[in-house]
CSV table of C-alpha atoms in Angstrom, one decimal:
chain,number,residue,atom,x,y,z
A,1,UNK,CA,42.4,19.5,-2.5
A,2,UNK,CA,42.7,18.5,1.1
A,3,UNK,CA,39.4,18.8,2.9
A,4,UNK,CA,38.3,18.3,6.5
A,5,UNK,CA,34.8,17.5,7.8
A,6,UNK,CA,33.2,16.7,11.1
A,7,UNK,CA,31.7,13.2,11.3
A,8,UNK,CA,30.4,11.6,14.5
A,9,UNK,CA,32.3,14.2,16.5
A,10,UNK,CA,35.6,13.3,14.7
A,11,UNK,CA,37.4,15.3,12.0
A,12,UNK,CA,37.6,13.4,8.6
A,13,UNK,CA,40.5,14.2,6.3
A,14,UNK,CA,40.4,13.5,2.6
A,15,UNK,CA,43.6,12.9,0.8
A,16,UNK,CA,44.8,15.5,-1.8
A,17,UNK,CA,44.3,14.1,-5.4
A,18,UNK,CA,45.5,15.8,-8.6
A,19,UNK,CA,44.8,14.7,-12.2
A,20,UNK,CA,47.5,15.0,-14.8
A,21,UNK,CA,47.4,14.8,-18.6
A,22,UNK,CA,51.0,15.5,-19.7
A,23,UNK,CA,54.5,14.3,-18.8
A,24,UNK,CA,55.4,17.7,-17.4
A,25,UNK,CA,52.4,17.7,-15.1
A,26,UNK,CA,53.2,14.1,-14.0
A,27,UNK,CA,56.8,15.0,-13.1
A,28,UNK,CA,55.7,18.1,-11.1
A,29,UNK,CA,52.9,16.3,-9.3
A,30,UNK,CA,55.1,13.3,-8.3
A,31,UNK,CA,57.5,15.7,-6.6
A,32,UNK,CA,54.9,17.9,-5.0
A,33,UNK,CA,54.5,16.9,-1.3
A,34,UNK,CA,51.0,18.6,-1.2
A,35,UNK,CA,49.5,15.7,-3.2
A,36,UNK,CA,48.9,12.2,-1.8
A,37,UNK,CA,47.6,10.7,-5.1
A,38,UNK,CA,48.5,11.6,-8.7
A,39,UNK,CA,45.9,10.3,-11.1
A,40,UNK,CA,46.4,9.9,-14.9
A,41,UNK,CA,43.5,11.6,-16.7
A,42,UNK,CA,44.9,10.7,-20.2
A,43,UNK,CA,47.6,8.4,-21.7
A,44,UNK,CA,51.0,10.0,-21.0
A,45,UNK,CA,54.3,9.5,-22.8
A,46,UNK,CA,57.5,10.5,-20.9
A,47,UNK,CA,60.1,12.8,-22.3
A,48,UNK,CA,62.6,12.3,-19.5
A,49,UNK,CA,63.3,10.1,-16.5
A,50,UNK,CA,61.0,10.9,-13.5
A,51,UNK,CA,62.3,10.6,-9.9
A,52,UNK,CA,59.4,10.0,-7.5
A,53,UNK,CA,60.2,11.6,-4.1
A,54,UNK,CA,58.0,11.6,-1.0
A,55,UNK,CA,55.3,9.1,-0.2
A,56,UNK,CA,52.9,9.2,-3.1
A,57,UNK,CA,50.3,7.1,-4.9
A,58,UNK,CA,50.3,6.9,-8.7
A,59,UNK,CA,46.8,5.9,-9.9
A,60,UNK,CA,47.1,4.7,-13.5
A,61,UNK,CA,43.3,5.0,-13.8
A,62,UNK,CA,43.2,2.5,-16.7
A,63,UNK,CA,45.5,4.7,-18.8
A,64,UNK,CA,48.8,4.0,-20.5
A,65,UNK,CA,52.0,5.5,-19.1
A,66,UNK,CA,54.5,5.0,-21.9
A,67,UNK,CA,58.0,5.3,-20.5
A,68,UNK,CA,59.4,5.8,-24.0
A,69,UNK,CA,62.8,4.3,-23.0
A,70,UNK,CA,62.9,6.5,-19.9
A,71,UNK,CA,62.4,5.4,-16.3
A,72,UNK,CA,60.6,5.9,-13.0
A,73,UNK,CA,63.0,5.9,-10.1
A,74,UNK,CA,62.0,5.6,-6.4
A,75,UNK,CA,64.5,7.4,-4.1
A,76,UNK,CA,64.4,6.8,-0.3
A,77,UNK,CA,60.6,7.1,-0.2
A,78,UNK,CA,57.6,5.1,-1.1
A,79,UNK,CA,55.8,5.0,-4.4
A,80,UNK,CA,52.5,3.2,-4.5
A,81,UNK,CA,51.0,2.0,-7.8
A,82,UNK,CA,47.2,1.7,-7.9
A,83,UNK,CA,44.5,1.5,-10.6
A,84,UNK,CA,41.0,2.9,-10.2
A,85,UNK,CA,39.9,1.7,-13.6
A,86,UNK,CA,40.8,-2.0,-13.8
A,87,UNK,CA,38.4,-2.8,-16.6
A,88,UNK,CA,40.1,-0.7,-19.2
A,89,UNK,CA,41.5,-2.9,-22.0
A,90,UNK,CA,44.8,-2.6,-23.9
A,91,UNK,CA,46.3,-4.9,-26.5
A,92,UNK,CA,49.9,-6.0,-27.1
A,93,UNK,CA,51.8,-8.2,-29.5
A,94,UNK,CA,54.9,-10.3,-28.7
A,95,UNK,CA,58.1,-9.5,-30.6
A,96,UNK,CA,60.9,-12.0,-31.4
A,97,UNK,CA,62.6,-11.5,-28.1
A,98,UNK,CA,59.4,-12.2,-26.1
A,99,UNK,CA,58.9,-8.5,-25.3
A,100,UNK,CA,55.2,-7.4,-25.4
A,101,UNK,CA,54.8,-4.3,-27.5
A,102,UNK,CA,51.7,-2.0,-27.3
A,103,UNK,CA,49.6,-2.7,-30.5
A,104,UNK,CA,45.9,-2.2,-31.0
A,105,UNK,CA,45.8,-5.2,-33.3
A,106,UNK,CA,47.8,-7.5,-30.9
A,107,UNK,CA,46.5,-10.8,-29.5
A,108,UNK,CA,47.7,-10.1,-25.9
A,109,UNK,CA,45.0,-8.4,-23.8
A,110,UNK,CA,45.8,-6.6,-20.6
A,111,UNK,CA,43.1,-5.1,-18.4
A,112,UNK,CA,43.7,-2.0,-16.3
A,113,UNK,CA,46.3,0.8,-16.3
A,114,UNK,CA,49.6,0.0,-17.9
A,115,UNK,CA,53.2,1.1,-17.5
A,116,UNK,CA,55.2,0.1,-20.6
A,117,UNK,CA,58.1,0.9,-22.9
A,118,UNK,CA,60.9,1.3,-20.2
A,119,UNK,CA,64.5,0.2,-20.9
A,120,UNK,CA,66.1,0.6,-17.5
A,121,UNK,CA,68.1,3.0,-15.3
A,122,UNK,CA,71.7,3.4,-16.3
A,123,UNK,CA,74.5,2.8,-13.8
A,124,UNK,CA,78.2,3.1,-14.5
A,125,UNK,CA,80.4,0.3,-13.2
A,126,UNK,CA,84.1,-0.2,-14.0
A,127,UNK,CA,83.8,1.9,-17.1
A,128,UNK,CA,80.7,0.2,-18.5
A,129,UNK,CA,77.1,1.2,-18.4
A,130,UNK,CA,74.4,-1.3,-17.3
A,131,UNK,CA,70.6,-0.9,-17.1
A,132,UNK,CA,68.5,-1.8,-14.2
A,133,UNK,CA,64.7,-2.0,-13.7
A,134,UNK,CA,62.9,-1.5,-17.1
A,135,UNK,CA,59.6,-0.4,-15.5
A,136,UNK,CA,60.7,0.9,-12.1
A,137,UNK,CA,64.1,1.3,-10.6
A,138,UNK,CA,64.1,1.2,-6.8
A,139,UNK,CA,67.1,3.1,-5.6
A,140,UNK,CA,68.9,2.5,-2.2
A,141,UNK,CA,66.4,3.1,0.6
A,142,UNK,CA,63.4,3.3,-1.7
A,143,UNK,CA,60.2,1.3,-1.6
A,144,UNK,CA,57.6,0.4,-4.3
A,145,UNK,CA,54.2,-0.9,-3.3
A,146,UNK,CA,52.1,-2.2,-6.1
A,147,UNK,CA,48.4,-2.8,-5.3
A,148,UNK,CA,47.1,-2.5,-8.8
A,149,UNK,CA,47.9,-1.7,-12.4
A,150,UNK,CA,50.3,-3.5,-14.7
A,151,UNK,CA,54.0,-3.2,-15.8
A,152,UNK,CA,54.0,-4.6,-19.3
A,153,UNK,CA,56.7,-4.8,-22.0
A,154,UNK,CA,59.6,-3.3,-20.2
A,155,UNK,CA,63.2,-4.4,-20.6
A,156,UNK,CA,66.7,-4.0,-19.0
A,157,UNK,CA,69.8,-6.1,-18.4
A,158,UNK,CA,68.8,-6.6,-14.7
A,159,UNK,CA,65.1,-6.7,-13.8
A,160,UNK,CA,63.0,-6.3,-16.9
A,161,UNK,CA,60.0,-5.1,-14.9
A,162,UNK,CA,61.4,-4.0,-11.6
A,163,UNK,CA,64.9,-3.8,-10.0
A,164,UNK,CA,65.3,-3.6,-6.3
A,165,UNK,CA,68.8,-2.1,-5.9
A,166,UNK,CA,70.4,-1.4,-2.5
A,167,UNK,CA,73.7,-0.9,-4.4
A,168,UNK,CA,76.8,-0.6,-2.3
A,169,UNK,CA,75.1,1.5,0.4
A,170,UNK,CA,73.6,-1.4,2.4
A,171,UNK,CA,70.3,0.5,2.7
A,172,UNK,CA,67.3,-1.8,2.5
A,173,UNK,CA,65.2,-1.4,-0.6
A,174,UNK,CA,61.8,-3.1,-0.9
A,175,UNK,CA,59.1,-4.1,-3.4
A,176,UNK,CA,55.7,-5.2,-2.0
A,177,UNK,CA,53.3,-6.5,-4.7
A,178,UNK,CA,49.8,-7.4,-3.5
A,179,UNK,CA,47.9,-6.9,-6.8
A,180,UNK,CA,48.3,-6.1,-10.5
A,181,UNK,CA,50.7,-7.8,-12.8
A,182,UNK,CA,54.2,-7.8,-14.4
A,183,UNK,CA,54.0,-9.4,-17.9
A,184,UNK,CA,55.8,-9.6,-21.2
A,185,UNK,CA,59.0,-8.1,-19.7
A,186,UNK,CA,62.5,-9.2,-20.7
A,187,UNK,CA,66.0,-9.0,-19.0
A,188,UNK,CA,69.1,-10.0,-20.9
A,189,UNK,CA,71.0,-11.1,-17.8
A,190,UNK,CA,68.7,-11.8,-14.8
A,191,UNK,CA,65.2,-11.4,-13.5
A,192,UNK,CA,62.8,-11.2,-16.4
A,193,UNK,CA,60.1,-9.8,-14.2
A,194,UNK,CA,61.9,-8.7,-11.0
A,195,UNK,CA,65.5,-8.6,-9.9
A,196,UNK,CA,66.2,-8.3,-6.2
A,197,UNK,CA,69.8,-7.2,-6.6
A,198,UNK,CA,71.6,-7.6,-3.2
A,199,UNK,CA,71.3,-9.1,0.3
A,200,UNK,CA,69.5,-6.0,1.5
A,201,UNK,CA,66.7,-6.4,-1.0
A,202,UNK,CA,63.3,-7.4,0.1
A,203,UNK,CA,60.5,-8.6,-2.2
A,204,UNK,CA,57.1,-9.6,-0.8
A,205,UNK,CA,54.7,-11.0,-3.4
A,206,UNK,CA,51.2,-11.7,-2.0
A,207,UNK,CA,47.5,-11.2,-2.5
A,208,UNK,CA,46.6,-11.6,-6.2
A,209,UNK,CA,50.0,-10.5,-7.5
A,210,UNK,CA,50.9,-12.0,-10.9
A,211,UNK,CA,54.1,-12.3,-12.8
A,212,UNK,CA,53.7,-13.9,-16.2
A,213,UNK,CA,55.2,-14.4,-19.6
A,214,UNK,CA,58.5,-12.8,-18.7
A,215,UNK,CA,61.9,-13.9,-20.0
A,216,UNK,CA,65.5,-13.6,-19.3
A,217,UNK,CA,68.8,-14.7,-20.6
A,218,UNK,CA,70.7,-16.9,-18.1
A,219,UNK,CA,69.1,-16.6,-14.6
A,220,UNK,CA,65.6,-16.2,-13.3
A,221,UNK,CA,62.9,-16.0,-15.9
A,222,UNK,CA,60.3,-14.6,-13.5
A,223,UNK,CA,62.4,-13.5,-10.5
A,224,UNK,CA,66.0,-13.5,-9.6
A,225,UNK,CA,66.3,-13.1,-5.9
A,226,UNK,CA,69.0,-12.0,-3.6
A,227,UNK,CA,68.1,-11.0,-0.1
A,228,UNK,CA,64.6,-12.0,1.1
A,229,UNK,CA,61.8,-13.2,-1.2
A,230,UNK,CA,58.4,-14.2,0.1
A,231,UNK,CA,55.4,-15.5,-1.9
A,232,UNK,CA,52.0,-15.9,-0.1
A,233,UNK,CA,48.3,-15.5,-0.6
A,234,UNK,CA,47.3,-16.3,-4.1
A,235,UNK,CA,50.4,-14.9,-5.8
A,236,UNK,CA,51.4,-16.6,-9.0
A,237,UNK,CA,54.5,-16.8,-11.3
A,238,UNK,CA,53.4,-18.3,-14.6
A,239,UNK,CA,54.8,-19.1,-18.0
A,240,UNK,CA,58.2,-17.5,-17.5
A,241,UNK,CA,61.4,-18.6,-19.2
A,242,UNK,CA,65.2,-18.5,-18.7
A,243,UNK,CA,67.0,-19.2,-21.9
A,244,UNK,CA,70.4,-18.9,-23.6
A,245,UNK,CA,72.0,-20.7,-26.5
A,246,UNK,CA,75.5,-20.0,-25.2
A,247,UNK,CA,75.5,-20.0,-21.4
A,248,UNK,CA,74.3,-22.1,-18.5
A,249,UNK,CA,70.7,-21.3,-17.5
A,250,UNK,CA,69.0,-21.4,-14.1
A,251,UNK,CA,65.5,-20.9,-12.7
A,252,UNK,CA,62.8,-20.6,-15.3
A,253,UNK,CA,60.4,-19.3,-12.7
A,254,UNK,CA,62.6,-18.3,-9.8
A,255,UNK,CA,66.4,-18.3,-9.1
A,256,UNK,CA,67.4,-17.7,-5.5
A,257,UNK,CA,71.0,-17.0,-4.4
A,258,UNK,CA,72.4,-19.6,-2.0
A,259,UNK,CA,72.8,-17.1,0.8
A,260,UNK,CA,69.3,-15.7,0.4
A,261,UNK,CA,65.9,-16.5,1.7
A,262,UNK,CA,62.8,-17.8,-0.2
A,263,UNK,CA,59.6,-18.7,1.5
A,264,UNK,CA,56.3,-19.9,-0.2
A,265,UNK,CA,53.1,-20.2,1.7
A,266,UNK,CA,49.3,-20.3,1.5
A,267,UNK,CA,48.1,-20.8,-2.2
A,268,UNK,CA,51.1,-19.2,-3.9
A,269,UNK,CA,52.1,-21.0,-7.1
A,270,UNK,CA,55.0,-21.2,-9.6
A,271,UNK,CA,53.6,-22.9,-12.7
A,272,UNK,CA,54.4,-23.6,-16.4
A,273,UNK,CA,57.9,-22.1,-16.2
A,274,UNK,CA,61.0,-23.5,-17.9
A,275,UNK,CA,64.8,-23.1,-18.2
A,276,UNK,CA,65.8,-24.0,-21.7
A,277,UNK,CA,68.8,-23.7,-24.1
């Protein structure tokens, strides 16, 4: 609940926090403007796509949010991902495509809360259906801020982990990542970790943000960037791969469109990435 107290002559307001244990509770809470923070009390598996509306923080609390081939979409507001239990441990194994799959006997260890199992938001284009943003799809005008937690083992055609999609509207869409990780995600076409789709896209990667072990077919193993992409602080893109046996391949770590902007500063690094047939 929201509380107010007097301290040193000034009112102190405490943000409203609610804990959820089911997919239905999560959906209702993310769309309830009376809550500032929604905290997972247990592992949750989605049964339908969840649109996050309003400015709200999702605290993964060391738990697993299994998207179950569904999606989280951010529509014209801000969703913040955080994690109040970063020492929780989860294990994954890598399948033949490079996708990390949740498995208690796996050899890939991830610490902290996890979003996993997403397969992208469907968009119809010229009679065909394409999938964008395996973990989170940022709709035109939306913003995702990631300060903790992990997006692991998600897949799509465009943006295995996250897709920033201004679409045809020209509305700026933004992803700011200052902590947490995106790992073991796969995109068939571009942006194994993140795809900034159009010139109005903005992706800021800073602090201790990490993108690792992501793959794509063709373009941008870690990130495919249109618009503006900035890396700073101690941000790292590591061990990402662009690969295809039948097409030209570009940017094992990062691919930037010729009309776009990419700036690296401070201690930011791109390391051990490759583009390979």
